[in-house]
Amino acid sequence: MRVPQAASGQADMTAFEDKKVFVKTYGCQMNVYDSNRMMDSLATRGYSPTEDMNEADLVILNTCHIREKAAEKVYSELGRIRQIKEKREKDGKGEMKIGIAGCVAQAEGQEIIRRAPVVDLVVGPQAYHMLPDLLERTNGGARVVETDFPIEDKFKALPAAKKEVTRKRGVSAFLTVQEGCDKFCTFCVVPYTRGAEVSRPVAQIVSEAKGLADAGVREVTLLGQNVNAYHGEGSDGRDWGLGELLFELTKIEGLDRLRYTTSHPRDMDDTLMAAHRDLDCLMPYLHLPVQSGSDRILKAMNRQHSYEDYVRLIDRIRSARPDIALSGDFIVGFPGESDEDFEQTMQIVREVTYASAYSFKYSPRPGTPAADDENQIEDAIKSERLYRLQDLLNAQQKAFNASKLGEEMTVLLERKGREPGQLVGKSPWLQAVQVDAPDNLIGEIVTVRIDTVGSNSLFGTMIDPAR
Ligand code: SAH
Ligand code: SF4
Ligand code: F3S
């Protein structure tokens, strides 16, 4: 046990005990960001991260509730963890506490405690700043559930990571700028699990981004469930949009690449378009989910845009930034989706052409309006539609990657590659690029010529910048 010099009382000693936390993250990038913030906050109580669950004093599952399969994973994982916990405790290695965080925690709260007696703590995404205190409350065997939406600013209360910790996490980092959603698409749990839209003030974001840059981060991806609905308080007291925030962040030295995700088609305003047009450091890649190509289904989904609106928007984005690559999300088999509706989805994909995409079978989620719709689609039909859609999207992705053959592009080198002497990095279009390069170039942005295009990554040769 490491005891600080000045500590004498029992309370101080427990506060600084050396303990290990194992965190497993499911779901979206925001959960990845949150897991890091939870670890930063636990670090203040002496917890350091471990990759080995067997040696963990605390296991946290940071969960996702977006589709049924994602939520069920939690309960099956808990069965496995219980065995590890029992073995560890039988071997006299000490107690193992188990916490559930994330969107399943928020959605199911008490139900988790009832269904999984092994769980000590359930904590919703809005209460992460309270995590160390909540954990302390479980001492002595109490089981704690915290799923309220507190009014205080959790981001203000969460401690920042130490510089060495940030550096270790890599040269590309996430930064949550907006959380929650007020859109209420009829299939989606996010407005219920993450609450109403909240934007962090500009100064808070700039300060966090400076900290990242200072620790050697070169690329920051701004996160939000509806990141382009961002409207945080700016330095002039006015609410700033995402475009203004991006212009501000370009002033930070060392931050050479900016990205943002996920956006909603309704919130692409003129300043954001101007940012795509004018900012070289804003990478030419945009994830803009459309979900369906059928106006009838889009309406039933409450997406509040049509096929035409989306296609026109894409035209505007492409004229602002001609080399932009698009990515999207699609749902097949939404209640009532006919063959014709699905053909419209195929049609919008052909018309827009995507560089990459995610597509899912509709999964009814408890408490969402679409789940109660009587016209649910058979699973076999969903599977067939998904297969056809993914076939088309995969072909588009392949064609996009192939179009880069022979091109020169900048690559941010992030980590060691598959083979010795190789590094892997990211192209401006978020493709993985493998290059022969020495380790000391990790964190550098280099120019690479693409020689080969594989199924998952590109292979290239570094071009001498002094050439
Ligand atoms: N905020 C983002 C997406 C959040 S969820 C947006 O508005 O686009 C990520 C993706 O999961 C969604 O884009 C959608 O394609 C998918 N998804 C959400 N709920 C789903 C459900 N009930 N069944 C299947 N896919 C779903
Ligand atoms: Fe879910 Fe729709 Fe909000 Fe995206 S915009 S998080 S899909 S409710
Ligand atoms: Fe999943 Fe919650 Fe993200 S439901 S996708 S972890 S916001």
Short mmCIF file of C-alpha atoms and ligand atoms in Angstrom, two decimals:
data_model
loop_
_atom_site.label_atom_id
_atom_site.label_comp_id
_atom_site.label_asym_id
_atom_site.label_seq_id
_atom_site.Cartn_x
_atom_site.Cartn_y
_atom_site.Cartn_z
CA MET A 1 0.00 0.00 0.00
CA ARG A 2 1.28 3.45 -0.93
CA VAL A 3 0.59 5.96 1.84
CA PRO A 4 1.21 9.66 1.27
CA GLN A 5 3.73 11.25 3.63
CA ALA A 6 1.32 13.56 5.36
CA ALA A 7 -1.42 10.97 5.84
CA SER A 8 -2.00 9.62 9.28
CA GLY A 9 -5.74 8.88 9.61
CA GLN A 10 -7.37 5.64 8.45
CA ALA A 11 -9.59 7.46 5.97
CA ASP A 12 -6.61 8.93 4.13
CA MET A 13 -4.96 5.55 3.95
CA THR A 14 -7.93 3.90 2.24
CA ALA A 15 -8.19 6.85 -0.11
CA PHE A 16 -4.68 6.21 -1.43
CA GLU A 17 -4.67 2.42 -1.56
CA ASP A 18 -3.15 1.02 -4.76
CA LYS A 19 -5.97 -0.69 -6.58
CA LYS A 20 -6.62 -1.95 -10.08
CA VAL A 21 -9.60 -1.23 -12.29
CA PHE A 22 -10.56 -3.16 -15.40
CA VAL A 23 -12.91 -1.32 -17.74
CA LYS A 24 -14.62 -2.94 -20.72
CA THR A 25 -16.23 -0.55 -23.18
CA TYR A 26 -19.13 -1.28 -25.51
CA GLY A 27 -21.01 0.96 -27.94
CA CYS A 28 -20.05 4.29 -29.44
CA GLN A 29 -17.00 6.56 -29.22
CA MET A 30 -18.64 8.54 -26.46
CA ASN A 31 -18.39 5.49 -24.25
CA VAL A 32 -14.69 5.22 -25.11
CA TYR A 33 -14.23 8.82 -24.01
CA ASP A 34 -16.32 8.27 -20.87
CA SER A 35 -14.33 5.17 -19.89
CA ASN A 36 -11.17 7.27 -19.93
CA ARG A 37 -12.82 9.97 -17.85
CA MET A 38 -13.99 7.37 -15.33
CA MET A 39 -10.45 6.02 -15.09
CA ASP A 40 -9.10 9.56 -14.61
CA SER A 41 -11.54 10.12 -11.79
CA LEU A 42 -10.73 6.79 -10.13
CA ALA A 43 -7.01 7.57 -10.43
CA THR A 44 -7.53 10.25 -7.78
CA ARG A 45 -8.48 7.43 -5.37
CA GLY A 46 -5.45 5.27 -6.17
CA TYR A 47 -6.90 3.11 -8.96
CA SER A 48 -4.72 2.31 -11.94
CA PRO A 49 -5.99 0.53 -15.06
CA THR A 50 -5.32 -3.14 -15.75
CA GLU A 51 -5.88 -5.24 -18.88
CA ASP A 52 -6.20 -8.41 -16.80
CA MET A 53 -9.55 -8.91 -15.17
CA ASN A 54 -8.10 -11.51 -12.75
CA GLU A 55 -6.13 -8.86 -10.93
CA ALA A 56 -8.91 -6.25 -10.82
CA ASP A 57 -10.30 -4.92 -7.54
CA LEU A 58 -12.97 -3.21 -9.58
CA VAL A 59 -14.52 -4.22 -12.90
CA ILE A 60 -16.62 -1.69 -14.80
CA LEU A 61 -18.68 -2.57 -17.85
CA ASN A 62 -19.43 0.59 -19.81
CA THR A 63 -22.48 -0.57 -21.70
CA CYS A 64 -24.55 0.18 -24.79
CA HIS A 65 -28.32 -0.12 -25.12
CA ILE A 66 -28.76 0.80 -28.78
CA ARG A 67 -29.78 -2.66 -30.03
CA GLU A 68 -31.05 -5.74 -28.20
CA LYS A 69 -27.88 -7.75 -28.82
CA ALA A 70 -25.72 -5.00 -27.35
CA ALA A 71 -27.74 -4.95 -24.13
CA GLU A 72 -27.88 -8.75 -23.76
CA LYS A 73 -24.08 -8.96 -24.01
CA VAL A 74 -23.88 -7.32 -20.60
CA TYR A 75 -25.75 -10.09 -18.83
CA SER A 76 -23.77 -12.86 -20.48
CA GLU A 77 -20.52 -11.07 -19.65
CA LEU A 78 -21.63 -10.76 -16.02
CA GLY A 79 -21.91 -14.56 -15.79
CA ARG A 80 -18.28 -14.88 -16.86
CA ILE A 81 -17.12 -12.15 -14.49
CA ARG A 82 -18.88 -13.80 -11.57
CA GLN A 83 -16.74 -16.91 -12.01
CA ILE A 84 -13.54 -14.86 -12.08
CA LYS A 85 -14.67 -12.93 -9.00
CA GLU A 86 -15.50 -16.11 -7.08
CA LYS A 87 -12.17 -17.71 -7.96
CA ARG A 88 -10.25 -14.59 -7.03
CA GLU A 89 -12.00 -14.31 -3.69
CA LYS A 90 -11.58 -18.06 -3.00
CA ASP A 91 -7.84 -17.74 -3.73
CA GLY A 92 -7.67 -15.02 -1.07
CA LYS A 93 -6.71 -12.30 -3.56
CA GLY A 94 -9.25 -9.90 -2.15
CA GLU A 95 -12.66 -8.58 -3.03
CA MET A 96 -13.70 -7.72 -6.60
CA LYS A 97 -16.36 -5.06 -7.02
CA ILE A 98 -18.49 -4.89 -10.12
CA GLY A 99 -19.99 -1.74 -11.60
CA ILE A 100 -22.27 -1.21 -14.58
CA ALA A 101 -22.01 2.15 -16.32
CA GLY A 102 -23.28 3.49 -19.66
CA CYS A 103 -26.62 3.32 -21.38
CA VAL A 104 -27.82 -0.07 -20.07
CA ALA A 105 -27.16 1.26 -16.57
CA GLN A 106 -29.25 4.32 -17.31
CA ALA A 107 -32.06 2.39 -19.01
CA GLU A 108 -32.33 -0.57 -16.65
CA GLY A 109 -31.04 0.73 -13.30
CA GLN A 110 -32.77 -1.27 -10.55
CA GLU A 111 -33.54 -4.08 -12.97
CA ILE A 112 -29.81 -4.86 -13.19
CA ILE A 113 -29.55 -5.08 -9.41
CA ARG A 114 -32.49 -7.47 -9.40
CA ARG A 115 -31.33 -9.61 -12.30
CA ALA A 116 -27.61 -9.71 -11.47
CA PRO A 117 -26.91 -10.11 -7.72
CA VAL A 118 -23.18 -9.89 -8.45
CA VAL A 119 -23.41 -6.18 -9.33
CA ASP A 120 -22.41 -3.68 -6.59
CA LEU A 121 -22.91 -0.41 -8.41
CA VAL A 122 -25.01 0.94 -11.27
CA VAL A 123 -24.07 4.39 -12.53
CA GLY A 124 -25.65 6.31 -15.41
CA PRO A 125 -23.60 8.47 -17.82
CA GLN A 126 -24.62 11.75 -16.17
CA ALA A 127 -23.23 10.76 -12.78
CA TYR A 128 -19.64 9.77 -13.62
CA HIS A 129 -18.20 12.65 -11.62
CA MET A 130 -19.73 11.00 -8.54
CA LEU A 131 -18.19 7.59 -9.26
CA PRO A 132 -15.49 7.51 -6.55
CA ASP A 133 -17.98 8.54 -3.87
CA LEU A 134 -20.61 6.11 -5.08
CA LEU A 135 -18.01 3.37 -4.96
CA GLU A 136 -17.17 4.23 -1.40
CA ARG A 137 -20.84 3.87 -0.52
CA THR A 138 -20.70 0.20 -1.60
CA ASN A 139 -18.19 -0.55 1.16
CA GLY A 140 -19.79 -2.86 3.67
CA GLY A 141 -21.97 -4.55 1.07
CA ALA A 142 -24.50 -1.85 0.12
CA ARG A 143 -25.65 -1.96 -3.50
CA VAL A 144 -25.86 1.48 -5.08
CA VAL A 145 -27.84 2.75 -8.08
CA GLU A 146 -27.36 6.31 -9.38
CA THR A 147 -29.29 7.10 -12.53
CA ASP A 148 -30.61 10.58 -11.84
CA PHE A 149 -29.69 13.42 -14.16
CA PRO A 150 -27.92 15.80 -11.76
CA ILE A 151 -28.01 19.47 -12.69
CA GLU A 152 -24.38 20.21 -11.89
CA ASP A 153 -21.82 20.22 -14.70
CA LYS A 154 -20.26 16.78 -14.56
CA PHE A 155 -17.50 17.84 -16.97
CA LYS A 156 -16.44 20.61 -14.64
CA ALA A 157 -16.26 18.14 -11.77
CA LEU A 158 -14.38 15.41 -13.63
CA PRO A 159 -10.59 15.64 -13.17
CA ALA A 160 -8.35 15.93 -16.25
CA ALA A 161 -5.98 13.11 -17.18
CA LYS A 162 -2.31 13.43 -16.27
CA LYS A 163 -0.10 14.36 -19.21
CA GLU A 164 1.68 10.98 -19.26
CA VAL A 165 -1.69 9.19 -19.23
CA THR A 166 -2.95 11.22 -22.21
CA ARG A 167 0.28 10.59 -24.09
CA LYS A 168 -0.01 6.85 -23.51
CA ARG A 169 -3.53 6.84 -24.92
CA GLY A 170 -2.19 7.87 -28.32
CA VAL A 171 -1.88 10.77 -30.73
CA SER A 172 -5.52 10.79 -31.75
CA ALA A 173 -8.07 11.56 -29.05
CA PHE A 174 -11.79 11.99 -28.52
CA LEU A 175 -13.31 15.04 -26.87
CA THR A 176 -17.00 15.15 -25.98
CA VAL A 177 -18.44 18.61 -26.68
CA GLN A 178 -22.16 17.85 -26.67
CA GLU A 179 -24.19 15.13 -25.07
CA GLY A 180 -27.77 13.92 -25.24
CA CYS A 181 -30.41 14.24 -27.91
CA ASP A 182 -33.73 16.04 -28.32
CA LYS A 183 -34.59 14.54 -31.71
CA PHE A 184 -36.51 11.45 -30.57
CA CYS A 185 -36.22 9.30 -33.67
CA THR A 186 -38.89 6.70 -33.04
CA PHE A 187 -36.46 3.74 -33.03
CA CYS A 188 -33.80 5.18 -30.74
CA VAL A 189 -33.05 4.91 -27.02
CA VAL A 190 -30.43 7.66 -26.87
CA PRO A 191 -32.75 10.52 -25.81
CA TYR A 192 -33.78 8.35 -22.85
CA THR A 193 -30.34 7.05 -21.88
CA ARG A 194 -28.34 10.23 -22.41
CA GLY A 195 -31.00 12.81 -21.66
CA ALA A 196 -31.58 16.22 -23.23
CA GLU A 197 -29.00 17.92 -25.43
CA VAL A 198 -26.34 19.72 -23.41
CA SER A 199 -23.34 21.57 -24.87
CA ARG A 200 -20.15 22.29 -22.97
CA PRO A 201 -18.93 25.90 -22.93
CA VAL A 202 -16.28 26.80 -25.53
CA ALA A 203 -13.65 27.77 -22.93
CA GLN A 204 -13.92 24.37 -21.23
CA ILE A 205 -13.46 22.57 -24.55
CA VAL A 206 -10.55 24.78 -25.62
CA SER A 207 -8.82 24.15 -22.32
CA GLU A 208 -9.24 20.37 -22.64
CA ALA A 209 -8.06 20.49 -26.27
CA LYS A 210 -4.97 22.49 -25.25
CA GLY A 211 -4.20 19.88 -22.61
CA LEU A 212 -4.41 17.17 -25.25
CA ALA A 213 -2.18 19.08 -27.69
CA ASP A 214 0.28 19.76 -24.91
CA ALA A 215 0.55 16.03 -24.24
CA GLY A 216 1.34 15.34 -27.92
CA VAL A 217 -2.12 14.68 -29.36
CA ARG A 218 -2.25 15.71 -33.04
CA GLU A 219 -5.81 14.80 -33.96
CA VAL A 220 -8.99 15.46 -32.01
CA THR A 221 -12.41 14.07 -32.84
CA LEU A 222 -15.18 16.14 -31.29
CA LEU A 223 -17.97 13.93 -30.05
CA GLY A 224 -21.67 14.33 -29.50
CA GLN A 225 -24.77 12.23 -30.12
CA ASN A 226 -25.78 15.20 -32.25
CA VAL A 227 -22.49 16.99 -32.43
CA ASN A 228 -23.55 19.46 -35.10
CA ALA A 229 -26.40 20.63 -32.88
CA TYR A 230 -23.64 21.97 -30.60
CA HIS A 231 -24.55 25.36 -29.11
CA GLY A 232 -22.12 26.10 -26.27
CA GLU A 233 -21.45 29.40 -24.59
CA GLY A 234 -18.70 31.28 -26.43
CA SER A 235 -16.19 33.88 -25.20
CA ASP A 236 -18.63 36.69 -26.13
CA GLY A 237 -21.45 35.20 -24.05
CA ARG A 238 -23.36 34.14 -27.17
CA ASP A 239 -24.05 30.50 -28.03
CA TRP A 240 -21.58 29.28 -30.63
CA GLY A 241 -22.31 26.59 -33.19
CA LEU A 242 -20.00 23.73 -34.11
CA GLY A 243 -18.56 25.68 -37.06
CA GLU A 244 -17.45 28.54 -34.80
CA LEU A 245 -16.01 26.07 -32.31
CA LEU A 246 -13.99 24.42 -35.07
CA PHE A 247 -12.59 27.77 -36.25
CA GLU A 248 -11.57 28.49 -32.64
CA LEU A 249 -9.86 25.12 -32.16
CA THR A 250 -7.67 25.63 -35.24
CA LYS A 251 -5.82 28.30 -33.23
CA ILE A 252 -4.37 25.64 -30.93
CA GLU A 253 -0.81 24.89 -31.85
CA GLY A 254 -0.08 21.21 -32.46
CA LEU A 255 -3.67 20.22 -33.22
CA ASP A 256 -3.28 19.50 -36.91
CA ARG A 257 -6.34 17.43 -37.54
CA LEU A 258 -9.93 17.92 -36.45
CA ARG A 259 -12.91 15.65 -36.97
CA TYR A 260 -16.40 15.47 -35.51
CA THR A 261 -19.06 12.81 -35.14
CA THR A 262 -22.03 12.04 -35.19
CA SER A 263 -24.06 14.55 -37.11
CA HIS A 264 -27.69 14.92 -37.99
CA PRO A 265 -28.66 16.09 -41.50
CA ARG A 266 -30.89 18.81 -40.04
CA ASP A 267 -28.07 20.60 -38.25
CA MET A 268 -25.55 21.35 -41.01
CA ASP A 269 -25.49 25.16 -40.90
CA ASP A 270 -23.63 27.66 -43.10
CA THR A 271 -20.74 28.23 -40.69
CA LEU A 272 -20.13 24.50 -40.52
CA MET A 273 -20.14 24.39 -44.33
CA ALA A 274 -17.67 27.27 -44.33
CA ALA A 275 -15.46 25.33 -41.91
CA HIS A 276 -15.40 22.44 -44.38
CA ARG A 277 -14.56 24.86 -47.18
CA ASP A 278 -11.92 26.92 -45.38
CA LEU A 279 -10.20 24.75 -42.79
CA ASP A 280 -7.46 22.46 -44.08
CA CYS A 281 -7.19 20.83 -40.68
CA LEU A 282 -10.85 19.79 -40.73
CA MET A 283 -10.52 16.37 -42.28
CA PRO A 284 -12.51 15.68 -45.45
CA TYR A 285 -14.66 12.96 -43.92
CA LEU A 286 -18.21 13.24 -42.70
CA HIS A 287 -20.40 10.70 -40.95
CA LEU A 288 -23.92 11.78 -41.77
CA PRO A 289 -26.48 9.03 -41.08
CA VAL A 290 -29.58 8.96 -43.26
CA GLN A 291 -31.11 5.69 -41.93
CA SER A 292 -33.48 5.15 -44.87
CA GLY A 293 -34.12 6.38 -48.41
CA SER A 294 -37.89 6.12 -48.19
CA ASP A 295 -39.76 9.33 -47.36
CA ARG A 296 -42.56 7.29 -45.82
CA ILE A 297 -40.15 5.49 -43.48
CA LEU A 298 -38.15 8.65 -42.75
CA LYS A 299 -41.40 10.23 -41.62
CA ALA A 300 -42.31 7.25 -39.45
CA MET A 301 -38.82 7.42 -37.98
CA ASN A 302 -39.35 11.12 -37.17
CA ARG A 303 -36.10 12.00 -38.92
CA GLN A 304 -37.55 15.32 -40.10
CA HIS A 305 -35.85 15.29 -43.47
CA SER A 306 -36.66 13.72 -46.83
CA TYR A 307 -34.65 11.84 -49.47
CA GLU A 308 -34.40 15.08 -51.47
CA ASP A 309 -33.32 17.18 -48.46
CA TYR A 310 -30.48 14.77 -47.78
CA VAL A 311 -29.28 14.53 -51.37
CA ARG A 312 -29.35 18.32 -51.77
CA LEU A 313 -27.40 18.69 -48.55
CA ILE A 314 -24.76 16.26 -49.80
CA ASP A 315 -24.42 18.35 -52.98
CA ARG A 316 -23.82 21.47 -50.90
CA ILE A 317 -21.23 19.72 -48.74
CA ARG A 318 -19.46 18.36 -51.81
CA SER A 319 -19.30 21.79 -53.41
CA ALA A 320 -17.82 23.21 -50.19
CA ARG A 321 -15.25 20.41 -49.96
CA PRO A 322 -15.00 18.38 -53.18
CA ASP A 323 -12.71 15.66 -51.79
CA ILE A 324 -14.99 14.89 -48.84
CA ALA A 325 -15.74 11.22 -48.15
CA LEU A 326 -19.11 10.31 -46.73
CA SER A 327 -20.09 7.72 -44.25
CA GLY A 328 -23.56 6.80 -43.05
CA ASP A 329 -25.78 4.66 -40.84
CA PHE A 330 -28.69 2.64 -42.19
CA ILE A 331 -31.52 0.68 -40.62
CA VAL A 332 -33.30 -2.05 -42.58
CA GLY A 333 -36.61 -3.61 -41.60
CA PHE A 334 -38.04 -0.65 -39.71
CA PRO A 335 -41.72 -1.47 -38.94
CA GLY A 336 -43.82 -1.27 -42.08
CA GLU A 337 -40.85 -1.12 -44.47
CA SER A 338 -42.02 -2.51 -47.82
CA ASP A 339 -39.85 -3.82 -50.66
CA GLU A 340 -40.34 -0.47 -52.38
CA ASP A 341 -39.24 1.45 -49.29
CA PHE A 342 -36.13 -0.67 -49.10
CA GLU A 343 -35.41 -0.09 -52.80
CA GLN A 344 -35.40 3.63 -52.02
CA THR A 345 -32.65 2.99 -49.46
CA MET A 346 -30.66 1.13 -52.11
CA GLN A 347 -31.32 4.03 -54.46
CA ILE A 348 -30.06 6.75 -52.08
CA VAL A 349 -26.90 4.72 -51.49
CA ARG A 350 -26.32 4.49 -55.25
CA GLU A 351 -26.99 8.20 -55.66
CA VAL A 352 -24.82 9.42 -52.78
CA THR A 353 -22.00 6.81 -52.81
CA TYR A 354 -20.37 6.21 -49.45
CA ALA A 355 -16.75 5.63 -48.53
CA SER A 356 -17.83 3.56 -45.53
CA ALA A 357 -21.02 2.83 -43.64
CA TYR A 358 -22.72 0.99 -40.80
CA SER A 359 -25.96 -0.84 -41.38
CA PHE A 360 -28.22 -2.60 -38.94
CA LYS A 361 -31.37 -4.66 -38.73
CA TYR A 362 -34.04 -2.71 -36.89
CA SER A 363 -34.09 -3.82 -33.26
CA PRO A 364 -37.19 -2.93 -31.20
CA ARG A 365 -36.14 -1.09 -28.06
CA PRO A 366 -38.35 -0.99 -24.97
CA GLY A 367 -39.96 2.38 -24.39
CA THR A 368 -39.47 3.68 -27.94
CA PRO A 369 -42.57 4.34 -30.12
CA ALA A 370 -41.54 2.10 -33.04
CA ALA A 371 -41.26 -0.92 -30.75
CA ASP A 372 -45.05 -0.85 -30.26
CA ASP A 373 -45.78 -0.69 -34.00
CA GLU A 374 -47.80 -3.73 -35.09
CA ASN A 375 -46.12 -3.96 -38.47
CA GLN A 376 -42.86 -5.49 -37.34
CA ILE A 377 -40.83 -7.06 -40.14
CA GLU A 378 -39.83 -10.73 -40.11
CA ASP A 379 -36.23 -11.41 -39.29
CA ALA A 380 -35.64 -13.38 -42.51
CA ILE A 381 -36.66 -10.32 -44.56
CA LYS A 382 -34.46 -8.04 -42.47
CA SER A 383 -31.52 -10.40 -43.01
CA GLU A 384 -32.02 -10.51 -46.74
CA ARG A 385 -32.28 -6.72 -47.01
CA LEU A 386 -29.24 -6.23 -44.82
CA TYR A 387 -27.27 -8.64 -46.98
CA ARG A 388 -28.15 -6.77 -50.17
CA LEU A 389 -27.45 -3.37 -48.66
CA GLN A 390 -24.12 -4.42 -47.20
CA ASP A 391 -23.11 -5.93 -50.52
CA LEU A 392 -23.64 -2.56 -52.18
CA LEU A 393 -21.97 -0.58 -49.37
CA ASN A 394 -18.96 -2.92 -49.34
CA ALA A 395 -18.55 -2.51 -53.10
CA GLN A 396 -18.63 1.28 -52.68
CA GLN A 397 -16.07 1.14 -49.89
CA LYS A 398 -13.79 -1.03 -52.02
CA ALA A 399 -14.12 1.35 -54.96
CA PHE A 400 -13.36 4.32 -52.74
CA ASN A 401 -10.22 2.69 -51.37
CA ALA A 402 -9.13 1.63 -54.86
CA SER A 403 -9.50 5.22 -56.06
CA LYS A 404 -6.60 6.17 -53.78
CA LEU A 405 -4.11 3.83 -55.50
CA GLY A 406 -1.05 5.76 -56.65
CA GLU A 407 -2.17 8.93 -54.79
CA GLU A 408 -0.02 10.87 -52.37
CA MET A 409 -1.69 11.74 -49.07
CA THR A 410 -0.85 12.81 -45.54
CA VAL A 411 -0.91 10.10 -42.89
CA LEU A 412 -0.87 10.58 -39.14
CA LEU A 413 1.31 7.73 -37.85
CA GLU A 414 -0.38 6.32 -34.74
CA ARG A 415 1.24 3.06 -33.67
CA LYS A 416 3.28 0.01 -34.62
CA GLY A 417 1.97 -1.94 -37.61
CA ARG A 418 1.52 -5.65 -38.20
CA GLU A 419 5.11 -6.32 -39.30
CA PRO A 420 8.32 -5.20 -37.58
CA GLY A 421 9.51 -1.89 -39.00
CA GLN A 422 5.98 -0.95 -40.00
CA LEU A 423 3.78 1.78 -38.59
CA VAL A 424 0.08 2.21 -39.06
CA GLY A 425 -1.67 5.53 -39.35
CA LYS A 426 -4.78 7.20 -40.70
CA SER A 427 -5.41 8.88 -44.01
CA PRO A 428 -7.47 12.09 -44.07
CA TRP A 429 -10.42 9.82 -45.02
CA LEU A 430 -10.03 7.63 -41.93
CA GLN A 431 -8.49 4.72 -43.83
CA ALA A 432 -5.82 2.67 -42.04
CA VAL A 433 -2.50 3.05 -43.86
CA GLN A 434 0.50 0.75 -43.30
CA VAL A 435 3.93 2.23 -44.00
CA ASP A 436 7.55 1.18 -43.46
CA ALA A 437 8.77 3.75 -40.96
CA PRO A 438 10.84 3.87 -37.77
CA ASP A 439 9.08 4.00 -34.38
CA ASN A 440 10.29 7.52 -33.64
CA LEU A 441 7.89 8.82 -36.30
CA ILE A 442 4.83 7.86 -34.24
CA GLY A 443 2.85 11.08 -33.81
CA GLU A 444 4.18 12.60 -37.05
CA ILE A 445 2.12 13.49 -40.09
CA VAL A 446 4.01 12.25 -43.16
CA THR A 447 3.32 12.13 -46.88
CA VAL A 448 2.72 8.65 -48.23
CA ARG A 449 2.20 7.31 -51.75
CA ILE A 450 -0.30 4.43 -51.87
CA ASP A 451 1.16 1.36 -53.58
CA THR A 452 -1.37 -1.36 -52.73
CA VAL A 453 -4.98 -1.40 -51.61
CA GLY A 454 -5.99 -4.26 -49.31
CA SER A 455 -9.44 -5.17 -48.02
CA ASN A 456 -9.03 -3.36 -44.69
CA SER A 457 -6.08 -1.06 -45.19
CA LEU A 458 -3.89 0.73 -47.67
CA PHE A 459 -0.16 0.11 -48.00
CA GLY A 460 2.18 2.90 -48.97
CA THR A 461 5.70 4.32 -49.15
CA MET A 462 6.78 7.39 -47.25
CA ILE A 463 7.79 10.27 -49.49
CA ASP A 464 10.75 12.33 -48.36
CA PRO A 465 9.24 15.69 -47.30
CA ALA A 466 12.44 17.46 -48.38
CA ARG A 467 12.10 16.09 -51.90
N1 SAH B 1 -26.98 10.27 -33.21
C1 SAH B 1 -26.72 9.52 -34.32
C2 SAH B 1 -26.71 8.01 -34.13
C3 SAH B 1 -26.81 7.40 -32.80
S1 SAH B 1 -27.07 5.67 -32.70
C4 SAH B 1 -27.72 9.89 -35.40
O1 SAH B 1 -28.65 10.56 -35.18
O2 SAH B 1 -27.58 9.46 -36.52
C5 SAH B 1 -26.06 4.97 -33.96
C6 SAH B 1 -26.83 4.25 -35.01
O3 SAH B 1 -27.43 3.09 -34.48
C7 SAH B 1 -27.96 5.03 -35.61
O4 SAH B 1 -27.53 5.93 -36.57
C8 SAH B 1 -28.83 3.95 -36.18
O5 SAH B 1 -28.47 3.64 -37.50
C9 SAH B 1 -28.54 2.76 -35.28
N2 SAH B 1 -29.69 2.46 -34.41
C10 SAH B 1 -30.22 3.23 -33.45
N3 SAH B 1 -31.29 2.63 -32.89
C11 SAH B 1 -31.46 1.46 -33.52
C12 SAH B 1 -32.39 0.40 -33.42
N4 SAH B 1 -33.39 0.45 -32.56
N5 SAH B 1 -32.24 -0.67 -34.24
C13 SAH B 1 -31.25 -0.72 -35.15
N6 SAH B 1 -30.33 0.26 -35.29
C14 SAH B 1 -30.44 1.34 -34.50
FE1 SF4 B 2 -31.02 8.63 -31.80
FE2 SF4 B 2 -32.16 10.12 -33.65
FE3 SF4 B 2 -31.01 11.26 -31.54
FE4 SF4 B 2 -29.52 10.10 -33.38
S1 SF4 B 2 -30.83 11.90 -33.69
S2 SF4 B 2 -29.30 9.90 -31.20
S3 SF4 B 2 -30.76 8.37 -34.02
S4 SF4 B 2 -32.82 9.98 -31.51
FE1 F3S B 3 -24.85 2.86 -27.22
FE2 F3S B 3 -25.37 4.75 -25.51
FE3 F3S B 3 -23.59 5.14 -27.40
S1 F3S B 3 -26.82 3.36 -26.37
S2 F3S B 3 -24.37 3.91 -29.05
S3 F3S B 3 -23.42 3.69 -25.77
S4 F3S B 3 -24.99 6.63 -26.59
#
